[in-house]
Short mmCIF file of C-alpha atoms and ligand atoms in Angstrom, two decimals:
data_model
loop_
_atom_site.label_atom_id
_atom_site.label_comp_id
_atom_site.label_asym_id
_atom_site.label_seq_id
_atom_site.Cartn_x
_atom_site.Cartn_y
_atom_site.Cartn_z
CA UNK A 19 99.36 136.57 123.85
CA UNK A 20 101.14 134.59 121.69
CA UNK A 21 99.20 132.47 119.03
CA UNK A 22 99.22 128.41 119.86
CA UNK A 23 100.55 126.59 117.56
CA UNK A 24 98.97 124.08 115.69
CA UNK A 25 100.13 120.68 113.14
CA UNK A 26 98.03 119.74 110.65
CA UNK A 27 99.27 116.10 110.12
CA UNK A 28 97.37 115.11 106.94
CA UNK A 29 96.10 117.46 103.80
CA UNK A 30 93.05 118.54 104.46
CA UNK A 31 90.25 121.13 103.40
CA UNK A 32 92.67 124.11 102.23
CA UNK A 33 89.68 126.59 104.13
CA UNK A 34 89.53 124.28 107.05
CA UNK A 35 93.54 124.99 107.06
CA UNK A 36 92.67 128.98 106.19
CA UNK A 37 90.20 128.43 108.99
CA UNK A 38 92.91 127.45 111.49
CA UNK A 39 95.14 130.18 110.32
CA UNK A 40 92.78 132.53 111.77
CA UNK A 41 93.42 131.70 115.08
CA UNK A 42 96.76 129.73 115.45
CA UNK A 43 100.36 129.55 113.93
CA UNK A 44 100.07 126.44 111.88
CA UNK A 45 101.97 124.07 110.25
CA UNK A 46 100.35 121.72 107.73
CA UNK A 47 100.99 118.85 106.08
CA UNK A 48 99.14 119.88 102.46
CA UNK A 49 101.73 117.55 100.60
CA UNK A 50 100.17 114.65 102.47
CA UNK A 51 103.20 112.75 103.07
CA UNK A 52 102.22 109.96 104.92
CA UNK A 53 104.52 110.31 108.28
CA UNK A 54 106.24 107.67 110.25
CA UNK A 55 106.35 107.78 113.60
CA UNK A 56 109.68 109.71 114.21
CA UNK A 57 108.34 112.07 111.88
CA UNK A 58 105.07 112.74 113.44
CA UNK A 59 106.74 113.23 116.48
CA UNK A 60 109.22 116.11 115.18
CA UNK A 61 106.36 117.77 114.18
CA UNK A 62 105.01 117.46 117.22
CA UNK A 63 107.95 118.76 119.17
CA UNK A 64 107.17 122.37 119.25
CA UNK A 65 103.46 122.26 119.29
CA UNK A 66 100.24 123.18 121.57
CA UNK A 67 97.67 121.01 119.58
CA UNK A 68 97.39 118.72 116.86
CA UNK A 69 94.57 118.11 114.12
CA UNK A 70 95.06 114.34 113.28
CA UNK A 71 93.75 111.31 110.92
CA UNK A 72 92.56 107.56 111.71
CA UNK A 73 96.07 107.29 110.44
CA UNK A 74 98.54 109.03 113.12
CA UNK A 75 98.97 107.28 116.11
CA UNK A 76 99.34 108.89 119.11
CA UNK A 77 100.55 107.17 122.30
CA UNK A 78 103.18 107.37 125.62
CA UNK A 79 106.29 107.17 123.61
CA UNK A 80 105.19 110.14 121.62
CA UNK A 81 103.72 112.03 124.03
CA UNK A 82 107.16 111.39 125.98
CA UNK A 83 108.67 113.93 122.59
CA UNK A 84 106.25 116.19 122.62
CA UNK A 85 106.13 117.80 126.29
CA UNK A 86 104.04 121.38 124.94
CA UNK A 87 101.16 119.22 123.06
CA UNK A 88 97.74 119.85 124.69
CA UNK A 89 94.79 118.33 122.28
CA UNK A 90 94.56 115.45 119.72
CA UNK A 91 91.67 116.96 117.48
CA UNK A 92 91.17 113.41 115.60
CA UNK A 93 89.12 114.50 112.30
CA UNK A 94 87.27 110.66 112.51
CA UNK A 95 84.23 109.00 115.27
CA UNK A 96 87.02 106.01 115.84
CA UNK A 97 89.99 107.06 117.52
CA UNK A 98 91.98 103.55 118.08
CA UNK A 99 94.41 105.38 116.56
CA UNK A 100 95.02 107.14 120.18
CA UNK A 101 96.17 105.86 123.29
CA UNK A 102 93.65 107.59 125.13
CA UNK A 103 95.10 106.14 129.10
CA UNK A 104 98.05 107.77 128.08
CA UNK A 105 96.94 110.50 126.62
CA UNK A 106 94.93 111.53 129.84
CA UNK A 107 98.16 110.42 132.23
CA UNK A 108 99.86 113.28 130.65
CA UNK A 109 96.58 115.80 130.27
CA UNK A 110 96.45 115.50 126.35
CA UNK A 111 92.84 116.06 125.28
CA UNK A 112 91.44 113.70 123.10
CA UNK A 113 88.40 114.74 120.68
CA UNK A 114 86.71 113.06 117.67
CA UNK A 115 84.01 113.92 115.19
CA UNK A 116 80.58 112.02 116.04
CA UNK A 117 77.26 112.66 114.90
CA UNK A 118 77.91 114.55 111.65
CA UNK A 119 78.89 111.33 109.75
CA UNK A 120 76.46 109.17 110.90
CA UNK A 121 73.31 108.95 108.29
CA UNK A 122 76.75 109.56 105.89
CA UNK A 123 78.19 106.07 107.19
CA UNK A 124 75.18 104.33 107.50
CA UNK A 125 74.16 105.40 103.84
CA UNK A 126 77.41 103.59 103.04
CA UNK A 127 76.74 100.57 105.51
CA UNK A 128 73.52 99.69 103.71
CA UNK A 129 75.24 100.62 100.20
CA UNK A 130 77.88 98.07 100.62
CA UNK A 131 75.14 95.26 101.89
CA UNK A 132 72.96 95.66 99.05
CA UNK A 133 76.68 95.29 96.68
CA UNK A 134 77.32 92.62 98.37
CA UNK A 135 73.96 91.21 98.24
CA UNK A 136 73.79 91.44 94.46
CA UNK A 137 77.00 90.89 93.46
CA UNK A 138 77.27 94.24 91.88
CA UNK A 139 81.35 94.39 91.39
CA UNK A 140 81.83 91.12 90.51
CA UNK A 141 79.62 91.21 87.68
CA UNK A 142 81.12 94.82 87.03
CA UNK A 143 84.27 92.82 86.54
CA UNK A 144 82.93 90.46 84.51
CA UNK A 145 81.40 92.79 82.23
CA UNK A 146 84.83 95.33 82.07
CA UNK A 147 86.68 92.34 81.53
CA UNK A 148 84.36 91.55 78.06
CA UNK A 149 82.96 88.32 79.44
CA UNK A 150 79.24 89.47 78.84
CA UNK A 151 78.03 87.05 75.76
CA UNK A 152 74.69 86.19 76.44
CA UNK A 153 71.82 85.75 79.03
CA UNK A 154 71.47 83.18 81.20
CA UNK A 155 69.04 82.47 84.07
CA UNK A 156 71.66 82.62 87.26
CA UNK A 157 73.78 85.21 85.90
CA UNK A 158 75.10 86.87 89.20
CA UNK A 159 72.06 85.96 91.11
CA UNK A 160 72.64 87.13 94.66
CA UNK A 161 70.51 86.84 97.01
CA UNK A 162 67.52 89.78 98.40
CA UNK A 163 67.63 92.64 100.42
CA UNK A 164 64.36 93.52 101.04
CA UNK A 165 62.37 91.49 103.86
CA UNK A 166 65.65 89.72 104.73
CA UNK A 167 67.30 89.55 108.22
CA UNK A 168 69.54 92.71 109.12
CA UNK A 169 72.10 91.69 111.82
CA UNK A 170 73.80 94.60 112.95
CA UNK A 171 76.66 93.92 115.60
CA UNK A 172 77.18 97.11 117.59
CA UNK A 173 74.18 99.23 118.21
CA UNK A 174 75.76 102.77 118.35
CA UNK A 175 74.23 106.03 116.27
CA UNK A 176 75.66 104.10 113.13
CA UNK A 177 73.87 100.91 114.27
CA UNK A 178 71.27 102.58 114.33
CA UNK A 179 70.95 104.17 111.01
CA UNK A 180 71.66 101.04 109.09
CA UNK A 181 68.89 99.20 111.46
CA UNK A 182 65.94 102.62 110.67
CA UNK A 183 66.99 101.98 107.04
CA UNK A 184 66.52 98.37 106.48
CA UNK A 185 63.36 98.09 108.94
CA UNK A 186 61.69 101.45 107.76
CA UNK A 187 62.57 101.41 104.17
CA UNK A 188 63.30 97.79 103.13
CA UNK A 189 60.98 95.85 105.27
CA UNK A 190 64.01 93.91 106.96
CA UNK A 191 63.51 91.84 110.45
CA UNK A 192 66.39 93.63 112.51
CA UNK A 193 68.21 91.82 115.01
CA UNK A 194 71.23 93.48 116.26
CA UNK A 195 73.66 92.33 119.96
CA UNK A 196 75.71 95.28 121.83
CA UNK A 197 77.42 95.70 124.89
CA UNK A 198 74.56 96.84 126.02
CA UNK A 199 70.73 96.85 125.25
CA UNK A 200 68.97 99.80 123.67
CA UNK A 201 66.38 101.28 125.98
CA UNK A 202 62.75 100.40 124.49
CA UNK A 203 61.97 103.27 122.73
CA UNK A 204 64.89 103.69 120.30
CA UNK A 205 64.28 99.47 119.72
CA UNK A 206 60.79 100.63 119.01
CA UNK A 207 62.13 102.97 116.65
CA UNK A 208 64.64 101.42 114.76
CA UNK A 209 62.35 98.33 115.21
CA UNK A 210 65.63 96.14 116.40
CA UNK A 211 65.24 93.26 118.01
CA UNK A 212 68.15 92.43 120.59
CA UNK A 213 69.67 88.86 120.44
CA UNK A 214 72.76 87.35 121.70
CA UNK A 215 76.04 86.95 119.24
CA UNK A 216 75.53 83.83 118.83
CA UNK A 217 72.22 84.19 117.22
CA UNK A 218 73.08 87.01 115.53
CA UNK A 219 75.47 85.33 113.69
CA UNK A 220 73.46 82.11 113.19
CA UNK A 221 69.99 83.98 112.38
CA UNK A 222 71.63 86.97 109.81
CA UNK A 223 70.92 86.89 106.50
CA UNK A 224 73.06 89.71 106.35
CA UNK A 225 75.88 90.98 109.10
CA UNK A 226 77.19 94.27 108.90
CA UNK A 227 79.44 95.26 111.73
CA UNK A 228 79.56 98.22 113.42
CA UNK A 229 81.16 98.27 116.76
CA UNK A 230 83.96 100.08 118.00
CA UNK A 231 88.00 98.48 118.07
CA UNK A 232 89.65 97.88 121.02
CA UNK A 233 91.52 95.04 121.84
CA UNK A 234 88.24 92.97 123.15
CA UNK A 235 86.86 93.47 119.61
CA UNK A 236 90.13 92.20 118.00
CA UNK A 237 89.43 89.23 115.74
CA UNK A 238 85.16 89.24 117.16
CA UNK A 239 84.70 87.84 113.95
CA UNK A 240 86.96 84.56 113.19
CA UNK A 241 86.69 81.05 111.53
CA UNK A 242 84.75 79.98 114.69
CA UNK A 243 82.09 82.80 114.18
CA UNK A 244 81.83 82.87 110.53
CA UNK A 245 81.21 78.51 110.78
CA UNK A 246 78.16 79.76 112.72
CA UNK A 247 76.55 81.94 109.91
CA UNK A 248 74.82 80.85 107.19
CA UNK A 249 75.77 79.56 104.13
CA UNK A 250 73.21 81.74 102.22
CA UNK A 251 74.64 84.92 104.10
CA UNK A 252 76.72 88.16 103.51
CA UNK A 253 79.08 89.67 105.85
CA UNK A 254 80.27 93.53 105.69
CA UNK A 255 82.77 95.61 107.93
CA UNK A 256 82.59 99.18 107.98
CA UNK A 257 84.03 99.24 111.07
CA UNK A 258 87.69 98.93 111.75
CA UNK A 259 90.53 96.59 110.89
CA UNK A 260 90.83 94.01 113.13
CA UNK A 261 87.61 93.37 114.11
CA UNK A 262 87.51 90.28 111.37
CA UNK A 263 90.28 88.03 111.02
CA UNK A 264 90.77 88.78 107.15
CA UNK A 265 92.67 85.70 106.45
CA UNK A 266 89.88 83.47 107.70
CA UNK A 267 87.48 85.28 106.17
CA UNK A 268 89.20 84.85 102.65
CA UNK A 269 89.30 81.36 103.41
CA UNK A 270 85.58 81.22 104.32
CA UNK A 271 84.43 83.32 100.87
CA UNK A 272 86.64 80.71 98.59
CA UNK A 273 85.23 77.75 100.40
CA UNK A 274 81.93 79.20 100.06
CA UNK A 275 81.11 78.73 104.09
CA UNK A 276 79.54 82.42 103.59
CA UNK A 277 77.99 84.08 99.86
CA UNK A 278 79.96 87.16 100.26
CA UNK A 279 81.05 89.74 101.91
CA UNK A 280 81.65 93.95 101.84
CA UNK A 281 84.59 95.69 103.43
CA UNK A 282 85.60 99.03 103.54
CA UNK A 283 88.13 98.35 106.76
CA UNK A 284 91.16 95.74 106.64
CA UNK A 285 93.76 94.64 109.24
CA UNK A 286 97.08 96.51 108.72
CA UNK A 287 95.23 98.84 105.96
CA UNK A 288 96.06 100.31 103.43
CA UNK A 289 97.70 97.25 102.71
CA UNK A 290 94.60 94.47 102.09
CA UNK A 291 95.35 90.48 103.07
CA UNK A 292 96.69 89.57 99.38
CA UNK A 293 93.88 86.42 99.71
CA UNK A 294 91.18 89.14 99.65
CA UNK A 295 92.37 90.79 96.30
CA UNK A 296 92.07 87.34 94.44
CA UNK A 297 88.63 85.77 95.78
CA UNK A 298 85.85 86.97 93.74
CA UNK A 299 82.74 87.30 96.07
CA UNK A 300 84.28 90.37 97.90
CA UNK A 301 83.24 94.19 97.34
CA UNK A 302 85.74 96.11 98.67
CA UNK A 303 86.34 99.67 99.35
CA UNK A 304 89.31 101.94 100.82
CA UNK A 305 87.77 103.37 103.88
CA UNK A 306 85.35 105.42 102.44
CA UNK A 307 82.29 105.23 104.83
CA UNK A 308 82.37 108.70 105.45
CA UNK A 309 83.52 109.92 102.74
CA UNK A 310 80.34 112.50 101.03
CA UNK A 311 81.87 115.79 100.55
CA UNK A 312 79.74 117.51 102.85
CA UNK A 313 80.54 115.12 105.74
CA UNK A 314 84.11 115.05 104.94
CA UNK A 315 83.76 118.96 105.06
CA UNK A 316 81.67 118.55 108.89
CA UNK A 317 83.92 116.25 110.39
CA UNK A 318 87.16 118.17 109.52
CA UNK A 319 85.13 121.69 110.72
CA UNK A 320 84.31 119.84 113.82
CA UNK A 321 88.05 118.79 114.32
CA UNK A 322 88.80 122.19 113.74
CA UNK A 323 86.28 124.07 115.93
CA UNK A 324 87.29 121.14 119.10
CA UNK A 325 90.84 123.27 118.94
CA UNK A 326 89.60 126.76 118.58
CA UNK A 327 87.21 126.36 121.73
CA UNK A 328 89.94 124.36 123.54
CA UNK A 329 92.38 127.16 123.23
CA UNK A 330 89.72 129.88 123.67
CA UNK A 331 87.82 128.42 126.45
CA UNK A 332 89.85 125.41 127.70
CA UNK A 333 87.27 122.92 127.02
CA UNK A 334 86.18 120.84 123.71
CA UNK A 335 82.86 120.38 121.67
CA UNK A 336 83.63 116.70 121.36
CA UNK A 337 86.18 115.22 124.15
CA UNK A 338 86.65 111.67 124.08
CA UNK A 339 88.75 112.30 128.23
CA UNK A 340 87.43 115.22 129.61
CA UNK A 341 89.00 113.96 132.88
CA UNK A 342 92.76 114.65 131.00
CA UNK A 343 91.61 118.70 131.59
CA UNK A 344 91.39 118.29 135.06
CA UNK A 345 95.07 117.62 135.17
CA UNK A 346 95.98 121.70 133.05
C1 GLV B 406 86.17 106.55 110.11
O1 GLV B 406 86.51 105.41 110.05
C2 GLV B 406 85.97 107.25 111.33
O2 GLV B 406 86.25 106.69 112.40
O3 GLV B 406 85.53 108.40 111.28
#
């Protein structure tokens, strides 16, 4: 039988690529051109399955070009980058990579909010930039980690990890609000407390967000929602674009409504709201949650393996609409 055939649409992992070689035709994008749309799509043309980024979308009108394609392996947990109604309309499985990157991301969470927390790039830049003369008492003071209030908004396995972290290692009061409530052991466990947004946002000492994008999540963080936090407190998104509305949030760091804040997602990304590049109480990051090499090297293996048992066995490791097999 003839091999599938398989596009690569980012570089990745040249034995993740060596890997895929074993068991389809592929075609990869090692250069790493960054593809428009049209492009994407002529790649797509002639192909069974693709192994895609956060970064290539796939929805109807591409789908409409690409009448062989099969499976989306998306080498990332988020997958707004899909349009996964029309991607199981036309019986195009749809996989992601959870669980390996999750103590990876949450590492990075809790990195970011203690950065933020203490100010640690903008006194970097100070330093680099030769400004560092003498001592003084309130040099950069920021404000603590430890025993402060964690405010996690969206309780997934990521959640999660940031919540065991600051309860179990920092002594942090965790309060966190979800779509839904955690059952009572993993509370227990991660020692969360479940609030609504509202007092999430008013009780926080520090926010990190962690919840999924969709369109109800668009903007779940505005002017309105930032007026309710404190003064005192630090926001950070490692979450997706979108979910803060990054021009009212530059607003709210140079009027000083908020201390600071961490982000490592931005609407429209890579580009960054210009506002954010010039107000100094922001750490920020180019998507990079995820990125430990190990992790980097699980998630793209996991991508990988969703296509080889797709194509062996006609099912995935990881789908995100099983229901789009029922339709092959
Ligand atoms: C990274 O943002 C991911 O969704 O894996």
């Amino acid at each position: 039988m003839a091999k599938a055939k398989i596009f690569v649409a980012r570089a990745v992992f040249p034995e993740i690529v060596e890997y895929l070689a074993q068991h389809f035709e592929v075609q990869s994008n090692q250069s790493d051109q960054v593809l428009n749309k049209d492009q994407l799509a002529q790649h797509l043309a002639d192909k069974d399955g693709a192994f895609t980024t956060g970064s290539d979308r796939i929805d109807g009108e591409l789908l409409a070009a690409c009448p062989r394609l099969k499976i989306c392996a998306n080498m990332a947990v988020g997958f707004n980058n899909f349009d996964l109604d029309a991607m199981t309309a036309r019986g195009v499985l749809a996989t992601n990579t959870p669980d390996v990157l999750t103590e990876t991301t949450a590492d990075f969470g809790f990195a970011l909010m203690m950065a933020t927390a203490r100010r640690m790039t903008e006194s970097e830049h100070y330093l680099r930039a030769g400004k560092w003369t003498k001592w003084s008492y309130d040099m950069f003071a920021g404000s603590d980690v430890h025993g402060a209030t964690l405010g996690i908004l969206g309780m997934g396995r990521i959640g999660q990890g940031i919540a065991r972290r600051g309860a179990h290692g920092f002594g942090m009061k965790v309060i966190y609000h979800n779509r839904s409530r955690l059952d009572a052991a993993t509370e227990a466990e991660c020692k969360a407390h479940y609030v609504s947004k509202e007092e999430l946002l008013k009780t926080a000492d520090h926010l990190v967000l962690v919840l999924p994008y969709s369109a109800s999540s668009h903007h779940a963080i505005g002017a309105a929602e930032i007026g309710l936090m404190k003064p005192t407190a630090t926001l950070v998104n490692i979450a997706r674009g979108g979910i803060v509305d990054d021009a009212a949030l530059a607003q709210a760091l140079r009027e000083g409504r908020i201390a600071a804040a961490g982000l490592d997602v931005f609407e429209g990304e890579p580009k960054v709201h210009p506002d954010l590049l010039t107000v100094p109480n922001v750490v920020l990051t180019p998507h990079i949650a995820s990125a430990s090499v190990p992790t980097r090297l699980a998630m793209a293996r996991l991508a990988a393996d969703n296509l080889v048992e797709f194509f062996s066995k006609g099912k995935a490791l990881t789908p995100l609409n099983p229901q789009a097999l029922a339709k092959h």
